[in-house]
Amino acid sequence: MSFPQSFYEAKLHRSINELKRQKLCIGKSMTQKEAKSCFTQ
């Protein structure tokens, strides 16, 4: 695999994990402050 391809795949994988975590954040009922800290982790 070429460098750019593996680099972008890793980036994509990371953003998918981010989305999953944010989805977990949204799934919980939280205060606005908690939600903010959840997204900025």
mmCIF file with all atom_site columns, C-alpha atoms in Angstrom:
data_model
loop_
_atom_site.group_PDB
_atom_site.id
_atom_site.type_symbol
_atom_site.label_atom_id
_atom_site.label_alt_id
_atom_site.label_comp_id
_atom_site.label_asym_id
_atom_site.label_entity_id
_atom_site.label_seq_id
_atom_site.pdbx_PDB_ins_code
_atom_site.Cartn_x
_atom_site.Cartn_y
_atom_site.Cartn_z
_atom_site.occupancy
_atom_site.B_iso_or_equiv
_atom_site.pdbx_formal_charge
_atom_site.auth_seq_id
_atom_site.auth_comp_id
_atom_site.auth_asym_id
_atom_site.auth_atom_id
_atom_site.pdbx_PDB_model_num
ATOM 1  C CA . MET A 1 1  ? 0.000   0.000  0.000  1.00 0.00 ? 1  MET A CA 1
ATOM 2  C CA . SER A 1 2  ? 1.292   3.442  -0.894 1.00 0.00 ? 2  SER A CA 1
ATOM 3  C CA . PHE A 1 3  ? 1.905   6.001  1.828  1.00 0.00 ? 3  PHE A CA 1
ATOM 4  C CA . PRO A 1 4  ? -0.909  8.430  0.902  1.00 0.00 ? 4  PRO A CA 1
ATOM 5  C CA . GLN A 1 5  ? -3.467  5.626  0.745  1.00 0.00 ? 5  GLN A CA 1
ATOM 6  C CA . SER A 1 6  ? -2.551  4.205  4.145  1.00 0.00 ? 6  SER A CA 1
ATOM 7  C CA . PHE A 1 7  ? -2.409  7.721  5.590  1.00 0.00 ? 7  PHE A CA 1
ATOM 8  C CA . TYR A 1 8  ? -5.921  8.569  4.410  1.00 0.00 ? 8  TYR A CA 1
ATOM 9  C CA . GLU A 1 9  ? -7.277  5.205  5.516  1.00 0.00 ? 9  GLU A CA 1
ATOM 10 C CA . ALA A 1 10 ? -5.925  5.795  9.012  1.00 0.00 ? 10 ALA A CA 1
ATOM 11 C CA . LYS A 1 11 ? -7.450  9.280  8.973  1.00 0.00 ? 11 LYS A CA 1
ATOM 12 C CA . LEU A 1 12 ? -10.801 7.926  7.835  1.00 0.00 ? 12 LEU A CA 1
ATOM 13 C CA . HIS A 1 13 ? -10.709 5.202  10.478 1.00 0.00 ? 13 HIS A CA 1
ATOM 14 C CA . ARG A 1 14 ? -9.982  7.804  13.144 1.00 0.00 ? 14 ARG A CA 1
ATOM 15 C CA . SER A 1 15 ? -12.861 10.029 12.041 1.00 0.00 ? 15 SER A CA 1
ATOM 16 C CA . ILE A 1 16 ? -15.219 7.037  12.100 1.00 0.00 ? 16 ILE A CA 1
ATOM 17 C CA . ASN A 1 17 ? -14.155 6.358  15.680 1.00 0.00 ? 17 ASN A CA 1
ATOM 18 C CA . GLU A 1 18 ? -14.745 10.035 16.481 1.00 0.00 ? 18 GLU A CA 1
ATOM 19 C CA . LEU A 1 19 ? -18.255 9.828  15.052 1.00 0.00 ? 19 LEU A CA 1
ATOM 20 C CA . LYS A 1 20 ? -18.981 6.684  17.052 1.00 0.00 ? 20 LYS A CA 1
ATOM 21 C CA . ARG A 1 21 ? -17.868 8.382  20.244 1.00 0.00 ? 21 ARG A CA 1
ATOM 22 C CA . GLN A 1 22 ? -19.919 11.488 19.450 1.00 0.00 ? 22 GLN A CA 1
ATOM 23 C CA . LYS A 1 23 ? -22.923 9.273  18.786 1.00 0.00 ? 23 LYS A CA 1
ATOM 24 C CA . LEU A 1 24 ? -22.475 7.768  22.246 1.00 0.00 ? 24 LEU A CA 1
ATOM 25 C CA . CYS A 1 25 ? -22.292 11.310 23.599 1.00 0.00 ? 25 CYS A CA 1
ATOM 26 C CA . ILE A 1 26 ? -25.520 12.290 21.852 1.00 0.00 ? 26 ILE A CA 1
ATOM 27 C CA . GLY A 1 27 ? -27.208 9.107  23.048 1.00 0.00 ? 27 GLY A CA 1
ATOM 28 C CA . LYS A 1 28 ? -26.895 10.209 26.661 1.00 0.00 ? 28 LYS A CA 1
ATOM 29 C CA . SER A 1 29 ? -28.944 13.000 28.118 1.00 0.00 ? 29 SER A CA 1
ATOM 30 C CA . MET A 1 30 ? -26.478 15.614 29.299 1.00 0.00 ? 30 MET A CA 1
ATOM 31 C CA . THR A 1 31 ? -26.101 19.216 30.198 1.00 0.00 ? 31 THR A CA 1
ATOM 32 C CA . GLN A 1 32 ? -24.692 21.501 27.523 1.00 0.00 ? 32 GLN A CA 1
ATOM 33 C CA . LYS A 1 33 ? -21.357 21.632 29.346 1.00 0.00 ? 33 LYS A CA 1
ATOM 34 C CA . GLU A 1 34 ? -21.065 17.841 29.395 1.00 0.00 ? 34 GLU A CA 1
ATOM 35 C CA . ALA A 1 35 ? -21.912 17.669 25.719 1.00 0.00 ? 35 ALA A CA 1
ATOM 36 C CA . LYS A 1 36 ? -19.254 20.257 24.922 1.00 0.00 ? 36 LYS A CA 1
ATOM 37 C CA . SER A 1 37 ? -16.547 18.367 26.813 1.00 0.00 ? 37 SER A CA 1
ATOM 38 C CA . CYS A 1 38 ? -17.656 15.187 25.073 1.00 0.00 ? 38 CYS A CA 1
ATOM 39 C CA . PHE A 1 39 ? -17.076 16.682 21.626 1.00 0.00 ? 39 PHE A CA 1
ATOM 40 C CA . THR A 1 40 ? -13.771 18.343 22.439 1.00 0.00 ? 40 THR A CA 1
ATOM 41 C CA . GLN A 1 41 ? -12.029 15.298 23.938 1.00 0.00 ? 41 GLN A CA 1
#
